PDB file of C-alpha atoms and ligand atoms in Angstrom:
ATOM      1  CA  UNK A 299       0.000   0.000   0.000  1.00 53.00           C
ATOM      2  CA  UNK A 300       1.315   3.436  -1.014  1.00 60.00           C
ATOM      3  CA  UNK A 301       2.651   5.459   2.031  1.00 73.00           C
ATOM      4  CA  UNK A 302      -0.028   8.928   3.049  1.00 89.00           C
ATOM      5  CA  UNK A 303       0.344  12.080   2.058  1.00 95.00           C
ATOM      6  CA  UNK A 304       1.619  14.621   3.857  1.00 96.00           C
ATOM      7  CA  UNK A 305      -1.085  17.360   5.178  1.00 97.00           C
ATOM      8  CA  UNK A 306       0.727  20.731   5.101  1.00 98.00           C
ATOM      9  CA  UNK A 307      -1.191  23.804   6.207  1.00 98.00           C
ATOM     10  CA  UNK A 308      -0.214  27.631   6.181  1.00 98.00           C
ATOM     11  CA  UNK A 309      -1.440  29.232   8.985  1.00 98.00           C
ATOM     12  CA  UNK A 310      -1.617  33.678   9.411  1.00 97.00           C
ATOM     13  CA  UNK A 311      -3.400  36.519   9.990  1.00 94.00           C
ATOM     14  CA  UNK A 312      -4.401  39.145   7.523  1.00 91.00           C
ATOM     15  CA  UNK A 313      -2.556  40.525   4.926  1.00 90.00           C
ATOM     16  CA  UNK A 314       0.728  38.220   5.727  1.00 91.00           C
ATOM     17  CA  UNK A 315       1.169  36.910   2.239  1.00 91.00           C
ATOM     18  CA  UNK A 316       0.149  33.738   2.361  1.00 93.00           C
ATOM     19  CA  UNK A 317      -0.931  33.430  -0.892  1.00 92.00           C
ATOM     20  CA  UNK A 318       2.454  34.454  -2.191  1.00 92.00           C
ATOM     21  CA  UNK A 319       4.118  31.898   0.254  1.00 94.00           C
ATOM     22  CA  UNK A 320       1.650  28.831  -1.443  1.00 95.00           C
ATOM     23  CA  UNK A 321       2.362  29.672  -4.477  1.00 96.00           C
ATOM     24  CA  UNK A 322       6.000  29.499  -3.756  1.00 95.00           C
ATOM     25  CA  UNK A 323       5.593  26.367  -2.336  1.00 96.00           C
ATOM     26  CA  UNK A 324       3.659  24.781  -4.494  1.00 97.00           C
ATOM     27  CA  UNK A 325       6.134  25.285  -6.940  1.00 96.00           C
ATOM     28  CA  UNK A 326       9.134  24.266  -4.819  1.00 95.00           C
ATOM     29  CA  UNK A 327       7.105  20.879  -4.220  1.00 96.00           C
ATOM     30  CA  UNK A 328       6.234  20.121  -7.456  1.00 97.00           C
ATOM     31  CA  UNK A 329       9.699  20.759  -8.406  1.00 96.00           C
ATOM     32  CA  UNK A 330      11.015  18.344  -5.912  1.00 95.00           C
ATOM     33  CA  UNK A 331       8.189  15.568  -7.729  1.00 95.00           C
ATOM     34  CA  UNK A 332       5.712  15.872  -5.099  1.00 96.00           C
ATOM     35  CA  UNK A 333       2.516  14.607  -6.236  1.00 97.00           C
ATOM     36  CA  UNK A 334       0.435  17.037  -5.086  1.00 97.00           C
ATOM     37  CA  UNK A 335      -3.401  19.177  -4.363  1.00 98.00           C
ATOM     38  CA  UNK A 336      -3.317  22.691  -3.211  1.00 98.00           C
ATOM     39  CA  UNK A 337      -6.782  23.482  -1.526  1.00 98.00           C
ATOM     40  CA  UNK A 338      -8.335  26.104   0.968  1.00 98.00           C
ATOM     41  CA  UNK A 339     -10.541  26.871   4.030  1.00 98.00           C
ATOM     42  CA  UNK A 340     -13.060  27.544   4.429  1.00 98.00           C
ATOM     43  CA  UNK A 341     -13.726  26.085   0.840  1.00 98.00           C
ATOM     44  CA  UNK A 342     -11.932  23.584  -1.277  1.00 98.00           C
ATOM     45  CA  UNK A 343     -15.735  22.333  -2.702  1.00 98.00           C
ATOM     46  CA  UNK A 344     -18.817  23.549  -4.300  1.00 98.00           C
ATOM     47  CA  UNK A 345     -20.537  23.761  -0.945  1.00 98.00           C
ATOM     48  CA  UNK A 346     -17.118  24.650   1.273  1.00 98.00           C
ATOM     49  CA  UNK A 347     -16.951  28.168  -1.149  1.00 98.00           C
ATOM     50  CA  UNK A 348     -20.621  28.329  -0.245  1.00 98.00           C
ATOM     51  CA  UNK A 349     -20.172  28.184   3.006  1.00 98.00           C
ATOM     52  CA  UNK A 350     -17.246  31.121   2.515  1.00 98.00           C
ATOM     53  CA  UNK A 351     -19.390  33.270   1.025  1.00 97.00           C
ATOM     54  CA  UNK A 352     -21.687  33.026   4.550  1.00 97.00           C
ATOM     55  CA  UNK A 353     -18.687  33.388   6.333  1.00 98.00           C
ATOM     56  CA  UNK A 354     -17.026  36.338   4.757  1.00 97.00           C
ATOM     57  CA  UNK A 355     -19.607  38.469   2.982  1.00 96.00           C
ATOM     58  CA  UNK A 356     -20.653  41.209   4.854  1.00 95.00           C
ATOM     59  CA  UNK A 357     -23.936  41.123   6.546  1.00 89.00           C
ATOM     60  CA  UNK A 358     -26.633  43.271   7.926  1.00 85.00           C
ATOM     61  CA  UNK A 359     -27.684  41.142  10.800  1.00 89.00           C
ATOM     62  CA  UNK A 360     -24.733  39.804  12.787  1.00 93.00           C
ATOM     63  CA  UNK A 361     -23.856  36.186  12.681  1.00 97.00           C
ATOM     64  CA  UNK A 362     -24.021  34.379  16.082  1.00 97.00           C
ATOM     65  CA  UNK A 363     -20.373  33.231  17.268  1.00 98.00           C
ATOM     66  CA  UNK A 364     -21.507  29.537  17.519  1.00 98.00           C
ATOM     67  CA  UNK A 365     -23.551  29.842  14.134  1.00 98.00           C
ATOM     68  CA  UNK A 366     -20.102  31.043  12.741  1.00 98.00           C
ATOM     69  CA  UNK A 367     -17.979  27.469  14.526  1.00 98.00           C
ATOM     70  CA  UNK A 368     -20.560  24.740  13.150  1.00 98.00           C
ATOM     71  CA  UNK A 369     -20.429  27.053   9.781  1.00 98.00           C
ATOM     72  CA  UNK A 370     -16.876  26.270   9.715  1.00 98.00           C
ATOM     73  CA  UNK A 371     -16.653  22.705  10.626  1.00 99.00           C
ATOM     74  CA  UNK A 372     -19.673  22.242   8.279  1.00 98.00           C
ATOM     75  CA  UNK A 373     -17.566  23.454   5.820  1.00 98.00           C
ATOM     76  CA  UNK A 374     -14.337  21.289   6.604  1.00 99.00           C
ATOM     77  CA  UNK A 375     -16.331  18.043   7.595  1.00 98.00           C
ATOM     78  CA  UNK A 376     -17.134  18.406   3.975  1.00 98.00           C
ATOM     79  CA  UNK A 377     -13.732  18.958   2.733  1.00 98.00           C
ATOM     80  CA  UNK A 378     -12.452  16.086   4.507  1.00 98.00           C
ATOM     81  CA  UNK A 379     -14.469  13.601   3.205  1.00 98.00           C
ATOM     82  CA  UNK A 380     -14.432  14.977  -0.493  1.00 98.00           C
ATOM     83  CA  UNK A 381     -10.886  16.060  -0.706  1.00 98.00           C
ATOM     84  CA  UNK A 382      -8.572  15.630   1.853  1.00 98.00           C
ATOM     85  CA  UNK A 383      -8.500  12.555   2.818  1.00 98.00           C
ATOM     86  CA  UNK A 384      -9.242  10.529   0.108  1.00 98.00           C
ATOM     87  CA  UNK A 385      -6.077  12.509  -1.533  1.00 98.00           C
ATOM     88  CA  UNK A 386      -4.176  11.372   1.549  1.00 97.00           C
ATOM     89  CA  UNK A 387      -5.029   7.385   1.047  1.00 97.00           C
ATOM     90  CA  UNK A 388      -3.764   7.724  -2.461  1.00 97.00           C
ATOM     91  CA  UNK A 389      -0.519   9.125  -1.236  1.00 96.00           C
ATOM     92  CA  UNK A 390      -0.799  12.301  -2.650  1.00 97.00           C
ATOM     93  CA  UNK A 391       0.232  15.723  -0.648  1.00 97.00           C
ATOM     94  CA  UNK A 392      -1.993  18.224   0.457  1.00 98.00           C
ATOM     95  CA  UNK A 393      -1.205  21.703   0.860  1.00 98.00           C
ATOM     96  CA  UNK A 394      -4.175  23.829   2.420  1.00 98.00           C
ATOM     97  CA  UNK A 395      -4.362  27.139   3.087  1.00 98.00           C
ATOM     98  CA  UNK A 396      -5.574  27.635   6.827  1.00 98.00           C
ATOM     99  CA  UNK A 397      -7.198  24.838   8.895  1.00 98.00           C
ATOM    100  CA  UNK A 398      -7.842  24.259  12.355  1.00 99.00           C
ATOM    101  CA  UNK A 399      -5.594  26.446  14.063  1.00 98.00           C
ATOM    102  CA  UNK A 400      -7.483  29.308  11.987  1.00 98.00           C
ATOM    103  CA  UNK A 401     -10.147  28.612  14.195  1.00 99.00           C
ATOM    104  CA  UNK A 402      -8.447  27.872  17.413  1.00 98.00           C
ATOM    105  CA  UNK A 403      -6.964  31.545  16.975  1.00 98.00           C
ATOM    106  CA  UNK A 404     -10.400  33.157  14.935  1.00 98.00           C
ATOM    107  CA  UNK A 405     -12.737  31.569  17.070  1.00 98.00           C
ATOM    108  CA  UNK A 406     -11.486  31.106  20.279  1.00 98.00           C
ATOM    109  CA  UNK A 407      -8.489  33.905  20.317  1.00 98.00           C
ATOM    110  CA  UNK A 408     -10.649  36.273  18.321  1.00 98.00           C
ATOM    111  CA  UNK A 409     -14.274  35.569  19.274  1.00 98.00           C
ATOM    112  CA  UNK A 410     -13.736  34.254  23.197  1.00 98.00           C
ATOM    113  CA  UNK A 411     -15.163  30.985  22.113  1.00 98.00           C
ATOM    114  CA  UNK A 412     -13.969  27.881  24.818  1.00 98.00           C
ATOM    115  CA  UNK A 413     -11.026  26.278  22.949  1.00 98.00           C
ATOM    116  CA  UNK A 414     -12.679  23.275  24.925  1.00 98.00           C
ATOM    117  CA  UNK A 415     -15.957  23.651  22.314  1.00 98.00           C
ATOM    118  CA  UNK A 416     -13.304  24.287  19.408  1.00 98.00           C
ATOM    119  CA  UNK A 417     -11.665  20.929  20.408  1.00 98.00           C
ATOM    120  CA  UNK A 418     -14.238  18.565  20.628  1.00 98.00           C
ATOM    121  CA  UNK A 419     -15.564  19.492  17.171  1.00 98.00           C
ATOM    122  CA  UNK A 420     -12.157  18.994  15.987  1.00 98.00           C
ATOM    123  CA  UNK A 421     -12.350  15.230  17.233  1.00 98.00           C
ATOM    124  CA  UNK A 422     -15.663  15.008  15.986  1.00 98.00           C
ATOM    125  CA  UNK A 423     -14.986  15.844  12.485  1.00 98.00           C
ATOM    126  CA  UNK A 424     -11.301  14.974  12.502  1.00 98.00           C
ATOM    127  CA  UNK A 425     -11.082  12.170  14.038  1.00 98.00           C
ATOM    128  CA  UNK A 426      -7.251  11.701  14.996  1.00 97.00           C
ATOM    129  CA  UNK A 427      -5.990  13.665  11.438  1.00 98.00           C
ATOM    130  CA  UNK A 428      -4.409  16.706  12.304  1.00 98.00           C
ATOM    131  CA  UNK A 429      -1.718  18.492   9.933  1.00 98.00           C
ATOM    132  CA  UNK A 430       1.943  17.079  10.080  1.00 96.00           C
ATOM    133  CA  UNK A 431       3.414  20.419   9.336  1.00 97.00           C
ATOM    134  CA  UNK A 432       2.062  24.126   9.838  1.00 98.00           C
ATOM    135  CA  UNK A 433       3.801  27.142   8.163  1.00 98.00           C
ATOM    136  CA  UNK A 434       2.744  29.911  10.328  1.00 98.00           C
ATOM    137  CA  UNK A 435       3.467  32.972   8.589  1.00 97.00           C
ATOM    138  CA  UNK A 436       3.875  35.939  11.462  1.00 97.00           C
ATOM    139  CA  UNK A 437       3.742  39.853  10.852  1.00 96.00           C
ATOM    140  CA  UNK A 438       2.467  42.535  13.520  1.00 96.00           C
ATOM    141  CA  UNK A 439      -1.046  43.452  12.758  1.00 95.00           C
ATOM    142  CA  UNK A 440      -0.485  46.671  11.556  1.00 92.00           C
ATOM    143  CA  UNK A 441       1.891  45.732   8.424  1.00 90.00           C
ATOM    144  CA  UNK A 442      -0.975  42.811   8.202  1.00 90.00           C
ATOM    145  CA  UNK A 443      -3.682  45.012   7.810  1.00 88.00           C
ATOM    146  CA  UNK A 444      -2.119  47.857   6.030  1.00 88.00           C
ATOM    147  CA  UNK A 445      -1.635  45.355   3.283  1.00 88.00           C
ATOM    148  CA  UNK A 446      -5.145  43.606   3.647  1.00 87.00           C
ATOM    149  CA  UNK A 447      -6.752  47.153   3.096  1.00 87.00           C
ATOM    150  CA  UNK A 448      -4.752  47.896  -0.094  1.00 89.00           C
ATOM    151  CA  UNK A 449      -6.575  44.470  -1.563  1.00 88.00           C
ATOM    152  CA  UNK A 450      -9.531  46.535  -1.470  1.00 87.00           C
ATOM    153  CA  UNK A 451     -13.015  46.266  -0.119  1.00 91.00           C
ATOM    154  CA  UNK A 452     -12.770  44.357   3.410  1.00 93.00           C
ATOM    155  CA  UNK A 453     -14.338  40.742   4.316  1.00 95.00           C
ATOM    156  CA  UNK A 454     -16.503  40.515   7.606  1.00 96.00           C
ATOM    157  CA  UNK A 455     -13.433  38.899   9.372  1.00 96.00           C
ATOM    158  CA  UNK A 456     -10.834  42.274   7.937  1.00 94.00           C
ATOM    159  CA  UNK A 457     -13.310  44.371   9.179  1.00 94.00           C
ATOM    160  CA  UNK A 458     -12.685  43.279  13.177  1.00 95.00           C
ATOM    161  CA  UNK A 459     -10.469  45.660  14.914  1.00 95.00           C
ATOM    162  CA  UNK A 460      -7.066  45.783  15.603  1.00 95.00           C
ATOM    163  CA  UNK A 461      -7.814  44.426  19.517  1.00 97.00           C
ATOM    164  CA  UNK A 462      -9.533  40.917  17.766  1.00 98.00           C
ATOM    165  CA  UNK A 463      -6.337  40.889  15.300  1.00 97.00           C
ATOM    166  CA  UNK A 464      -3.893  40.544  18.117  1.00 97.00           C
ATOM    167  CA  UNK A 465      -5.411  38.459  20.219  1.00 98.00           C
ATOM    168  CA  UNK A 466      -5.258  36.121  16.964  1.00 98.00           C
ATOM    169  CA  UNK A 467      -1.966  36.656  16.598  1.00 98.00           C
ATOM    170  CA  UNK A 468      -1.105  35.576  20.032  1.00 98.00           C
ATOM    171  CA  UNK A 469      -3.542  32.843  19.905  1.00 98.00           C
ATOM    172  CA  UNK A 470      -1.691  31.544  16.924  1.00 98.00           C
ATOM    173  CA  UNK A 471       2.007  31.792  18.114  1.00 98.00           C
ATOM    174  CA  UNK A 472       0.993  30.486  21.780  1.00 98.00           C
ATOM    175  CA  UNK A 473       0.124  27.514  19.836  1.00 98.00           C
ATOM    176  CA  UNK A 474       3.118  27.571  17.830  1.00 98.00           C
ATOM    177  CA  UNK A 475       4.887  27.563  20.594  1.00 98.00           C
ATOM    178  CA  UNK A 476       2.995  24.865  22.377  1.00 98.00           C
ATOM    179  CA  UNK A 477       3.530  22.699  19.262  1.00 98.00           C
ATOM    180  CA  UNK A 478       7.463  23.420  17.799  1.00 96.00           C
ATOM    181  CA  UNK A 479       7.595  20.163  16.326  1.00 95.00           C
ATOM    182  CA  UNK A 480       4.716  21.268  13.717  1.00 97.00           C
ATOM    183  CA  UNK A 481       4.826  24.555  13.671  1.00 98.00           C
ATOM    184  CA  UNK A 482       7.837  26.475  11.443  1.00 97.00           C
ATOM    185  CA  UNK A 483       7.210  30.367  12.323  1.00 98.00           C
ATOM    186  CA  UNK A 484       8.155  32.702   9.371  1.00 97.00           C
ATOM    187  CA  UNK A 485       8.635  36.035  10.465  1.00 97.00           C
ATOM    188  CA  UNK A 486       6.626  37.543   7.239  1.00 95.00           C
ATOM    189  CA  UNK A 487       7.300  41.455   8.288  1.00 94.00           C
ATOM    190  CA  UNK A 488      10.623  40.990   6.189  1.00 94.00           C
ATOM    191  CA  UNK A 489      11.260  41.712   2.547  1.00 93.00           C
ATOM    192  CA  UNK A 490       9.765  39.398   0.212  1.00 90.00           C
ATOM    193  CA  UNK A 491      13.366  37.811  -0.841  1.00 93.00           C
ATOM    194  CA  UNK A 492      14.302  36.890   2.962  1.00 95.00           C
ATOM    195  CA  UNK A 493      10.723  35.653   3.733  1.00 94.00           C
ATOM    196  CA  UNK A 494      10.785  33.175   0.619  1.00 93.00           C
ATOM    197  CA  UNK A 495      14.639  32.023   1.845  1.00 95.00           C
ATOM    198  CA  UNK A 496      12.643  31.306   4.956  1.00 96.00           C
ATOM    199  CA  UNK A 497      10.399  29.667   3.388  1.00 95.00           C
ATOM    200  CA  UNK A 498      12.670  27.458   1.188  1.00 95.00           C
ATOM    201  CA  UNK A 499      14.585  26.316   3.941  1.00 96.00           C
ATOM    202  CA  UNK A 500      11.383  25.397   5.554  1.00 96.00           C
ATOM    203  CA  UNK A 501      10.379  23.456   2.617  1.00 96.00           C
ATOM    204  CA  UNK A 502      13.705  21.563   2.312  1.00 96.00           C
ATOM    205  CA  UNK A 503      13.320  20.525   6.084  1.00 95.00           C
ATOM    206  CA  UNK A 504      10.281  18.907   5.270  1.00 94.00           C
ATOM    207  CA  UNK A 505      10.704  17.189   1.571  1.00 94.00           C
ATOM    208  CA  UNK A 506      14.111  15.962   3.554  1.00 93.00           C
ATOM    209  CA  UNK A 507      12.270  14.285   6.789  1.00 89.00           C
ATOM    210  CA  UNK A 508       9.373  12.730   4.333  1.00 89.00           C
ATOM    211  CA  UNK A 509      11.975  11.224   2.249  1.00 90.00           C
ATOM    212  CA  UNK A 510      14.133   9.859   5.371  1.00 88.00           C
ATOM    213  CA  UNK A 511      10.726   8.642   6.239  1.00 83.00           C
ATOM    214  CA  UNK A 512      10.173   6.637   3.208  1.00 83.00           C
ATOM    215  CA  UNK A 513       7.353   8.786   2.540  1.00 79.00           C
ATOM    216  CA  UNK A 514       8.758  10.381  -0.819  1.00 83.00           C
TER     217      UNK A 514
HETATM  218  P1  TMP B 212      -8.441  34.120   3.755  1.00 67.02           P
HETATM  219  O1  TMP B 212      -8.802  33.474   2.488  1.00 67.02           O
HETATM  220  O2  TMP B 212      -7.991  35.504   3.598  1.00 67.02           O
HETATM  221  O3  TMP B 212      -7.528  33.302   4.563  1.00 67.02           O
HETATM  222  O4  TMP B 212      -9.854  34.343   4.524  1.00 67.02           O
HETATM  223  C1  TMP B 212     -10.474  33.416   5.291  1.00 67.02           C
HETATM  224  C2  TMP B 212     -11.029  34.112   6.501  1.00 67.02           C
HETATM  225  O5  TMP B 212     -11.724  33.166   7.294  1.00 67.02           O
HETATM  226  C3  TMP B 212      -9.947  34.728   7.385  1.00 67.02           C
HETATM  227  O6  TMP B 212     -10.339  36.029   7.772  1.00 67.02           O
HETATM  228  C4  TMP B 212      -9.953  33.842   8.602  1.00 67.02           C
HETATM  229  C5  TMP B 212     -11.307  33.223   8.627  1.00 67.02           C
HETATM  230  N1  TMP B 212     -11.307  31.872   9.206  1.00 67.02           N
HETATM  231  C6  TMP B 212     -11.795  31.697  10.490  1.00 67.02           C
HETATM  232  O7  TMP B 212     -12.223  32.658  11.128  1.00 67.02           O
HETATM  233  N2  TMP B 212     -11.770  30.436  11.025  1.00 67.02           N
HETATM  234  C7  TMP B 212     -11.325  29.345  10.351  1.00 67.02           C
HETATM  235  O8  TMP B 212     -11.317  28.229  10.881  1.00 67.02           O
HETATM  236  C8  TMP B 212     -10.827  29.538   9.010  1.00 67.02           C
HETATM  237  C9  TMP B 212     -10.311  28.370   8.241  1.00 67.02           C
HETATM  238  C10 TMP B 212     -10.841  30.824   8.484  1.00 67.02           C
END
């Protein structure tokens, strides 16, 4: 039987280019002859980008903090089942942008929700699969958002204030901290040249472990 994939998220606040970082390593993986799917959340099917639109358009009644968890997990229960993990049984890698630890530090760092609450829908949906390797890509709020706003009109999530945005950010590198065997912090305030070295030598670390684990 073919080895699993490898589930790689990238992890962030706002504006902390991400998207940039994916793109870099997608290409870095495919490179390296990583068989590969490069997927999102909240999204990654027809009714996961459903389920984003909910979540980020902006509304005139206010969504309920709870309504906004089970939204979520909705959303990724789907994903899961549909994409994830059957990509994972065939051996293939999967490289998602955000995941669980989006809503550990959204919903529980952001919103006050019990990380208890957060955690038990995690087992629910999750079962034991949790991500072998997070990027978390780190940048004060302020250079975050500054960037977020230039992108133009702002989601219902950019439009929380600066107080919500840094208790995500501590929510996310408490965790990082918690967990420095999965986590790889990039410090994403730098130029974009030093931030991609970062993130290359981040990407050799792991394409070097999966194939001393027989896994590539
Ligand atoms: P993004 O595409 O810019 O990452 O936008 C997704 C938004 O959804 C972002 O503001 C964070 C938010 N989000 C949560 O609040 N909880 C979650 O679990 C996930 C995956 C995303």
């Amino acid at each position: 039987m073919a080895a699993k994939g490898l589930f790689i998220t990238l992890e962030g606040g706002e504006g902390v280019g991400k998207t940039t970082g994916m793109d870099y390593l997608e290409q870095y993986l495919l490179e390296q002859g990583v068989d590969l799917i490069v997927t999102r959340e909240p999204g990654g099917t027809r009714f996961g980008e459903r389920v984003r639109n909910l979540l980020l358009e902006v509304q005139q009644e206010s969504m309920d903090d709870m309504a906004e968890l089970l939204l979520i997990f909705a959303a990724r229960a789907q994903h899961l089942r549909e994409v994830i993990e059957p990509a994972l049984e065939k051996g293939r890698w999967v490289l998602c942008d955000r995941f669980t630890d989006a809503t550990y530090a959204y919903q529980c760092g952001g919103r006050g929700i019990d990380p208890a609450a957060v955690s038990l829908l995690e087992t629910l949906v999750q079962g034991a699969l949790r991500p072998n390797a997070t990027i978390l890509f780190d940048a004060p709020v302020s250079v975050g958002m500054a960037r977020a706003k230039d992108r133009g009109e702002l989601d219902r999530f950019e439009r929380e204030s600066n107080n919500f945005f840094d208790a995500v950010r501590e929510n996310y590198l408490a965790r990082a901290a918690q967990d420095g065997e999965r986590f790889r912090v990039i410090d994403a305030s730098q130029p974009l040249a030093t931030v991609k070295e970062s993130l290359e030598t981040v990407a050799v670390q792991i394409v070097e472990a999966a194939r001393s684990r027989g896994a590539l």
